[in-house]
Amino acid sequence: MEETDISTQTNTNSSKTIVIDSDDQEIAEYGDGMFIKLKDRDISVTANIKFNSSTATGKTSAQESGIAQPRSINLSFIDILDKVCLQNILKALEINAPKYTYIQDLNLSNNNIRSEYVKNIISFLENNNRIEKLNLSGNFLNNEIALSAFMKTIGDLNESLQVLSLAWNGISGEICANIIRNLMVRSKSLRILDLSWNNFSDVGKILGQGINQTTRLENLDLSNNPFTDEDIVDILNGIVNPTSLQSLGIKHVFVNEQIEKAISKAQSRVPVCNVNVAVYTGIKTDPEVDLKALYLERIHFLGVTKPKKKNQKIDIGHVLLKMKIETNLEPMKLSLFMSTFENLKNEAIIELLGDLANQFRNADKTVDVALMLDKYLELYPDTTLE
């Protein structure tokens, strides 16, 4: 079969198959039928999908009633390696879906999907105009041109999408903030937007304008972006009637007097809007967010918890322990620290290493790798060289 073919295959017992089980809303592996062929757990571009036979008939007798039934598809954590693979997976979803069904909820999170794949997602949305929930968190959709095209599709053409997650995509900058603002203003259907754990900073006024002008969006999560206090105030100043916003997430914020006043004013203007923060005032000094732990926990998740096969796991604690034996973990320059991990076969971890190193910088700007190891062992005391 050619790499770009999509067809029905009969597998041998040794073949691996992913089956979409819509009843349980999960992916299971079986040994026959239409399949997504795996290469050591990474999906090849010879992708196909089989829906569980029990769901094809449907417990709700959808075929008998002639009323289309919604399906929820979870394709997270399957390591989509290129845009051809993604294209074939999305085509397979359309071709092999049971009759009298439609896709309502699609989860493509944590798949290393990059900006150059966006055209495939846009095409899928255009062909599936009843989708209501789309989860693209934990990917790399941060290119300005690709993000603009994607948001234009949602804002101008799509009238069904209600929930969109773009958390953990490394989105940043004024241009991307303006793209998000335009989406908030122009979308005819979007109610929930998750932009948490991105890299927005110095764009509070832009996002505040979007909040002020939105007429559909009800829930916006901006938690764990590196906003300044001025950003937060500008965002809160956008909460002015007739905004439709009912919930704003800035859950990483430890509220000082300036921000508390801005929250109070926002909620006096729009009483139905709830602002979710970390801690309110009543303390003399703001506690520090433990960013060291946050970054180490995320890297441990990506390297140790997420991979399903032992030979795919990457434990930076193991690397640091080995370095301690060989070099006694002296402070090192940032360039040396980055080069130490440059051969990791996990781009998501590599993307976070610079930010991690910044949490352990000394006054002379060297990276305190000994302290990093101590913190890691505090979080994961069972880490060993074995």
Coordinates of C-alpha atoms in Angstrom, one line a residue:
M1 CA 0.0 0.0 0.0
E2 CA 1.3 3.5 -0.9
E3 CA 2.0 5.7 2.1
T4 CA -0.8 8.1 1.3
D5 CA -3.4 5.4 0.7
I6 CA -6.4 5.1 2.9
S7 CA -8.1 1.8 2.6
T8 CA -9.7 -1.2 4.3
Q9 CA -7.1 -3.7 5.5
T10 CA -7.4 -7.1 7.2
N11 CA -4.6 -7.2 9.8
T12 CA -2.7 -10.2 11.0
N13 CA -2.5 -11.0 14.7
S14 CA 0.8 -9.1 14.9
S15 CA -0.7 -5.9 13.5
K16 CA -1.6 -3.0 15.8
T17 CA -4.9 -1.3 15.4
I18 CA -6.6 1.7 17.0
V19 CA -10.3 1.5 17.3
I20 CA -12.5 4.4 18.2
D21 CA -14.9 3.2 20.8
S22 CA -17.5 5.9 21.0
D23 CA -19.5 4.3 23.7
D24 CA -16.5 4.5 26.1
Q25 CA -15.0 7.5 24.5
E26 CA -11.6 6.0 24.4
I27 CA -9.1 4.5 22.0
A28 CA -8.4 0.8 22.3
E29 CA -6.0 -1.5 20.4
Y30 CA -7.3 -4.6 18.6
G31 CA -6.0 -6.9 15.9
D32 CA -8.3 -6.7 12.9
G33 CA -10.3 -4.4 10.7
M34 CA -9.6 -0.9 9.5
F35 CA -6.6 0.5 11.2
I36 CA -4.2 3.2 12.1
K37 CA -0.9 1.5 11.5
L38 CA 1.7 2.1 14.2
K39 CA 5.5 2.2 14.0
D40 CA 6.7 1.6 17.5
R41 CA 3.7 3.6 18.8
D42 CA 4.3 6.5 16.4
I43 CA 1.5 6.6 13.8
S44 CA 2.7 6.1 10.2
V45 CA 1.1 8.0 7.3
T46 CA -0.8 4.8 6.3
A47 CA -3.5 5.9 8.7
N48 CA -7.0 4.5 8.9
I49 CA -9.6 4.2 11.6
K50 CA -12.1 1.6 12.6
F51 CA -15.1 2.5 14.7
N52 CA -16.2 -0.2 17.2
S53 CA -18.9 -2.4 15.6
S54 CA -21.2 -1.9 18.5
T55 CA -21.2 1.8 18.0
A56 CA -21.7 1.5 14.3
T57 CA -25.2 0.1 14.9
G58 CA -25.7 2.5 17.8
K59 CA -27.4 1.9 21.1
T60 CA -29.7 4.8 20.4
S61 CA -31.0 3.3 17.1
A62 CA -29.8 6.3 15.2
Q63 CA -30.0 4.5 11.9
E64 CA -33.6 3.5 12.5
S65 CA -34.7 7.0 13.6
G66 CA -32.7 8.7 10.9
I67 CA -31.5 11.3 13.4
A68 CA -27.7 11.8 13.4
Q69 CA -26.0 11.1 16.7
P70 CA -23.0 13.0 18.0
R71 CA -19.6 11.3 18.6
S72 CA -16.7 12.2 20.8
I73 CA -13.3 11.3 19.4
N74 CA -10.1 11.2 21.6
L75 CA -6.9 11.1 19.6
S76 CA -4.6 12.7 22.2
F77 CA -1.1 11.6 22.9
I78 CA -0.6 9.6 19.7
D79 CA 2.5 11.4 18.4
I80 CA 1.4 12.7 15.0
L81 CA 4.8 13.1 13.2
D82 CA 3.9 15.0 10.0
K83 CA 1.1 16.8 8.2
V84 CA 0.5 13.8 5.8
C85 CA -0.2 11.6 8.8
L86 CA -2.6 14.2 10.3
Q87 CA -4.3 14.6 6.9
N88 CA -4.9 10.9 6.6
I89 CA -6.1 10.5 10.1
L90 CA -8.7 13.3 9.6
K91 CA -9.8 11.8 6.3
A92 CA -10.2 8.4 7.9
L93 CA -12.4 10.0 10.6
E94 CA -14.7 11.3 7.9
I95 CA -14.6 8.2 5.6
N96 CA -15.1 5.5 8.3
A97 CA -17.6 7.2 10.7
P98 CA -20.7 5.1 11.2
K99 CA -23.8 6.3 9.3
Y100 CA -26.2 8.7 11.0
T101 CA -23.4 10.1 13.2
Y102 CA -21.4 13.3 13.2
I103 CA -18.3 14.4 15.2
Q104 CA -19.2 16.7 18.0
D105 CA -16.0 16.6 20.1
L106 CA -12.4 16.1 18.8
N107 CA -9.4 15.9 21.0
L108 CA -6.0 16.2 19.3
S109 CA -4.1 17.4 22.3
N110 CA -0.4 16.7 23.0
N111 CA 0.5 15.4 19.5
N112 CA 3.4 17.7 18.4
I113 CA 1.1 19.3 15.8
R114 CA 2.9 22.2 14.2
S115 CA 1.7 25.3 12.4
E116 CA 2.3 23.8 9.0
Y117 CA -0.4 21.3 9.7
V118 CA -3.1 24.0 10.1
K119 CA -4.4 23.7 6.6
N120 CA -5.5 20.1 7.4
I121 CA -7.4 21.2 10.5
I122 CA -9.0 24.0 8.6
S123 CA -10.2 21.6 5.9
F124 CA -11.5 19.2 8.5
L125 CA -13.5 22.0 10.1
E126 CA -14.9 23.1 6.8
N127 CA -16.1 19.5 6.1
N128 CA -17.4 18.9 9.6
N129 CA -19.6 21.9 10.3
R130 CA -21.3 20.5 13.3
I131 CA -18.2 20.1 15.5
E132 CA -18.6 21.9 18.9
K133 CA -15.5 21.1 20.9
L134 CA -11.9 21.1 19.6
N135 CA -8.9 20.4 21.9
L136 CA -5.5 21.4 20.4
S137 CA -3.6 22.0 23.6
G138 CA -0.1 20.8 24.1
N139 CA 1.0 21.3 20.5
F140 CA 3.1 24.0 18.6
L141 CA 0.4 26.1 16.9
N142 CA 2.2 29.5 17.4
N143 CA 3.1 30.7 13.9
E144 CA 1.4 34.0 13.2
I145 CA 0.3 33.3 9.6
A146 CA -1.0 29.8 10.4
L147 CA -2.8 31.0 13.5
S148 CA -4.4 33.9 11.6
A149 CA -5.8 31.5 8.9
F150 CA -7.1 29.1 11.6
M151 CA -8.7 31.9 13.6
K152 CA -10.2 33.4 10.5
T153 CA -11.9 30.1 9.7
I154 CA -13.4 29.9 13.2
G155 CA -14.3 33.5 13.4
D156 CA -15.7 34.1 9.9
L157 CA -16.9 30.7 8.6
N158 CA -17.6 28.3 11.4
E159 CA -20.9 28.7 13.3
S160 CA -20.8 25.6 15.4
L161 CA -17.5 25.5 17.4
Q162 CA -18.3 26.4 21.1
V163 CA -15.2 25.2 23.0
L164 CA -11.6 25.7 21.8
S165 CA -8.4 24.9 23.8
L166 CA -5.0 26.2 22.7
A167 CA -3.2 25.8 26.0
W168 CA 0.5 25.0 26.0
N169 CA 1.1 26.1 22.4
G170 CA 3.8 28.7 23.0
I171 CA 1.7 31.5 21.6
S172 CA 3.1 35.0 22.2
G173 CA 3.5 38.5 20.8
E174 CA 1.3 41.4 19.8
I175 CA 0.4 40.0 16.4
C176 CA -1.0 36.7 17.9
A177 CA -2.8 38.7 20.6
N178 CA -4.5 40.8 17.9
I179 CA -5.5 37.5 16.1
I180 CA -7.0 36.3 19.4
R181 CA -8.8 39.6 19.9
N182 CA -10.3 39.4 16.4
L183 CA -11.5 35.9 17.2
M184 CA -13.2 37.0 20.4
V185 CA -15.0 39.8 18.5
R186 CA -15.9 37.9 15.3
S187 CA -16.8 34.4 16.3
K188 CA -20.5 33.6 16.1
S189 CA -20.5 30.6 18.3
L190 CA -17.3 30.3 20.5
R191 CA -18.2 30.3 24.3
I192 CA -15.1 28.8 25.9
L193 CA -11.5 29.7 25.0
D194 CA -8.5 28.2 26.9
L195 CA -5.2 30.1 26.3
S196 CA -3.6 29.1 29.5
W197 CA 0.2 28.2 29.7
N198 CA 1.2 30.2 26.7
N199 CA 3.8 33.1 26.6
F200 CA 1.7 36.2 26.4
S201 CA 3.2 39.3 28.0
D202 CA 2.8 43.1 27.4
V203 CA -0.4 42.5 25.5
G204 CA -3.0 43.2 28.2
K205 CA -4.6 46.1 26.4
I206 CA -5.1 44.1 23.3
L207 CA -6.8 41.2 25.1
G208 CA -8.8 43.6 27.2
Q209 CA -10.2 45.1 24.0
G210 CA -11.3 41.6 22.9
I211 CA -13.0 41.0 26.2
N212 CA -14.7 44.4 26.0
Q213 CA -16.1 43.8 22.5
T214 CA -17.0 40.1 22.6
T215 CA -20.7 39.2 22.4
R216 CA -20.5 35.4 22.6
L217 CA -17.5 34.4 24.6
E218 CA -18.4 33.4 28.2
N219 CA -15.3 31.7 29.6
L220 CA -11.7 32.8 28.9
D221 CA -8.7 31.1 30.6
L222 CA -5.5 33.1 30.5
S223 CA -3.9 31.4 33.5
N224 CA -0.1 30.9 33.7
N225 CA 0.9 33.4 31.0
P226 CA 3.8 35.7 32.1
F227 CA 1.7 38.8 32.3
T228 CA 2.9 41.9 34.1
D229 CA 0.7 43.6 36.8
E230 CA -0.1 46.2 34.1
D231 CA -1.3 43.4 31.8
I232 CA -3.6 42.1 34.4
V233 CA -5.1 45.5 35.1
D234 CA -5.6 46.2 31.3
I235 CA -7.3 42.8 30.9
L236 CA -9.6 43.5 33.8
N237 CA -10.4 46.9 32.5
G238 CA -11.9 45.2 29.4
I239 CA -14.7 43.7 31.6
V240 CA -17.3 46.4 30.8
N241 CA -20.9 45.9 29.8
P242 CA -22.1 44.8 27.3
T243 CA -19.4 42.0 27.4
S244 CA -20.7 38.5 27.3
L245 CA -17.8 37.3 29.5
Q246 CA -18.9 35.4 32.7
S247 CA -15.6 33.8 33.8
L248 CA -12.0 35.0 33.5
G249 CA -9.2 32.6 34.6
I250 CA -5.9 34.2 35.8
K251 CA -5.3 31.4 38.3
H252 CA -1.6 32.0 38.7
V253 CA -2.0 35.6 39.9
F254 CA -1.3 36.5 43.5
V255 CA -3.4 39.6 44.0
N256 CA -1.8 42.8 45.2
E257 CA -3.7 46.0 46.1
Q258 CA -3.6 47.3 42.5
I259 CA -5.0 44.2 41.0
E260 CA -7.6 43.8 43.8
K261 CA -9.0 47.2 43.0
A262 CA -9.1 46.4 39.3
I263 CA -11.0 43.2 40.1
S264 CA -13.4 45.0 42.4
K265 CA -14.1 47.6 39.7
A266 CA -14.6 45.0 37.0
Q267 CA -17.1 43.0 39.1
S268 CA -19.0 46.1 40.0
R269 CA -19.3 46.9 36.3
V270 CA -20.2 43.3 35.4
P271 CA -21.5 41.5 38.5
V272 CA -22.0 38.2 36.7
C273 CA -18.4 37.9 35.7
N274 CA -16.3 35.7 38.0
V275 CA -12.5 36.4 38.1
N276 CA -10.5 33.3 39.2
V277 CA -7.1 34.0 40.8
A278 CA -4.7 32.2 43.0
V279 CA -4.7 34.2 46.3
Y280 CA -6.4 37.4 47.3
T281 CA -4.8 40.0 49.5
G282 CA -4.7 40.0 53.3
I283 CA -1.0 39.3 53.3
K284 CA 1.9 41.7 53.6
T285 CA 3.9 40.2 50.8
D286 CA 2.9 38.1 47.9
P287 CA 4.0 34.5 48.1
E288 CA 6.1 33.2 45.3
V289 CA 4.8 30.9 42.7
D290 CA 7.0 27.8 42.7
L291 CA 7.9 27.9 39.0
K292 CA 10.8 25.6 39.6
A293 CA 8.4 22.8 40.6
L294 CA 6.0 23.7 37.8
Y295 CA 8.6 23.4 35.0
L296 CA 10.1 20.2 36.5
E297 CA 6.7 18.6 36.9
R298 CA 5.8 19.4 33.3
I299 CA 9.1 18.1 31.9
H300 CA 8.7 14.9 34.1
F301 CA 5.2 14.4 32.6
L302 CA 6.4 14.8 29.1
G303 CA 9.5 12.6 29.5
V304 CA 8.4 10.0 32.0
T305 CA 4.7 9.8 32.5
K306 CA 3.4 10.4 28.9
P307 CA 5.6 7.9 27.0
K308 CA 4.1 4.4 27.0
K309 CA 7.3 2.5 26.2
K310 CA 10.3 2.3 28.4
N311 CA 12.8 3.1 25.5
Q312 CA 10.9 6.3 24.8
K313 CA 11.1 7.7 28.4
I314 CA 13.5 10.6 29.1
D315 CA 14.2 11.3 32.8
I316 CA 16.2 14.5 33.2
G317 CA 16.7 13.6 36.8
H318 CA 18.5 10.5 35.7
V319 CA 20.7 12.7 33.5
L320 CA 21.4 15.1 36.3
L321 CA 22.3 12.2 38.7
K322 CA 24.8 10.9 36.1
M323 CA 26.3 14.4 35.7
K324 CA 26.7 14.6 39.5
I325 CA 28.8 11.5 39.6
E326 CA 30.9 12.6 36.6
T327 CA 31.3 16.3 37.2
N328 CA 30.0 17.0 40.7
L329 CA 27.4 19.3 39.2
E330 CA 29.2 22.6 39.1
P331 CA 27.2 25.6 37.9
M332 CA 27.3 25.8 34.2
K333 CA 26.7 28.4 31.5
L334 CA 23.3 28.4 29.9
S335 CA 24.8 27.4 26.5
L336 CA 26.5 24.4 28.1
F337 CA 23.3 23.4 29.9
M338 CA 21.3 23.6 26.7
S339 CA 23.9 21.6 24.7
T340 CA 23.8 18.9 27.4
F341 CA 20.2 18.1 26.5
E342 CA 20.3 19.0 22.8
N343 CA 20.1 15.3 21.7
L344 CA 16.9 14.6 23.6
K345 CA 14.3 13.2 21.1
N346 CA 11.5 15.1 22.6
E347 CA 11.0 18.6 21.2
A348 CA 8.3 19.5 23.7
I349 CA 10.9 19.1 26.5
I350 CA 13.6 21.0 24.5
E351 CA 11.1 23.9 24.2
L352 CA 10.9 24.1 28.0
L353 CA 14.6 23.8 28.9
G354 CA 15.5 27.5 28.5
D355 CA 12.6 28.5 30.8
L356 CA 13.6 25.8 33.2
A357 CA 17.2 27.0 33.3
N358 CA 16.1 30.6 34.0
Q359 CA 14.4 29.4 37.2
F360 CA 17.8 28.2 38.5
R361 CA 20.1 31.1 37.3
N362 CA 22.6 32.4 39.8
A363 CA 23.6 36.0 40.1
D364 CA 26.4 35.4 37.6
K365 CA 23.8 34.0 35.2
T366 CA 25.2 30.4 35.4
V367 CA 22.6 27.6 35.9
D368 CA 22.6 26.0 39.4
V369 CA 22.2 22.4 38.2
A370 CA 22.9 21.0 41.7
L371 CA 19.9 23.0 43.1
M372 CA 17.9 21.7 40.1
L373 CA 18.7 18.1 41.0
D374 CA 17.8 18.7 44.6
K375 CA 14.5 20.2 43.6
Y376 CA 13.8 17.3 41.2
L377 CA 14.6 14.7 43.9
E378 CA 12.3 16.5 46.3
L379 CA 9.5 16.1 43.8
Y380 CA 10.5 12.6 42.6
P381 CA 12.6 10.9 45.4
D382 CA 12.5 7.5 43.7
T383 CA 14.7 8.7 40.8
T384 CA 17.7 6.5 40.4
L385 CA 20.5 5.7 37.8
E386 CA 18.9 2.3 37.0

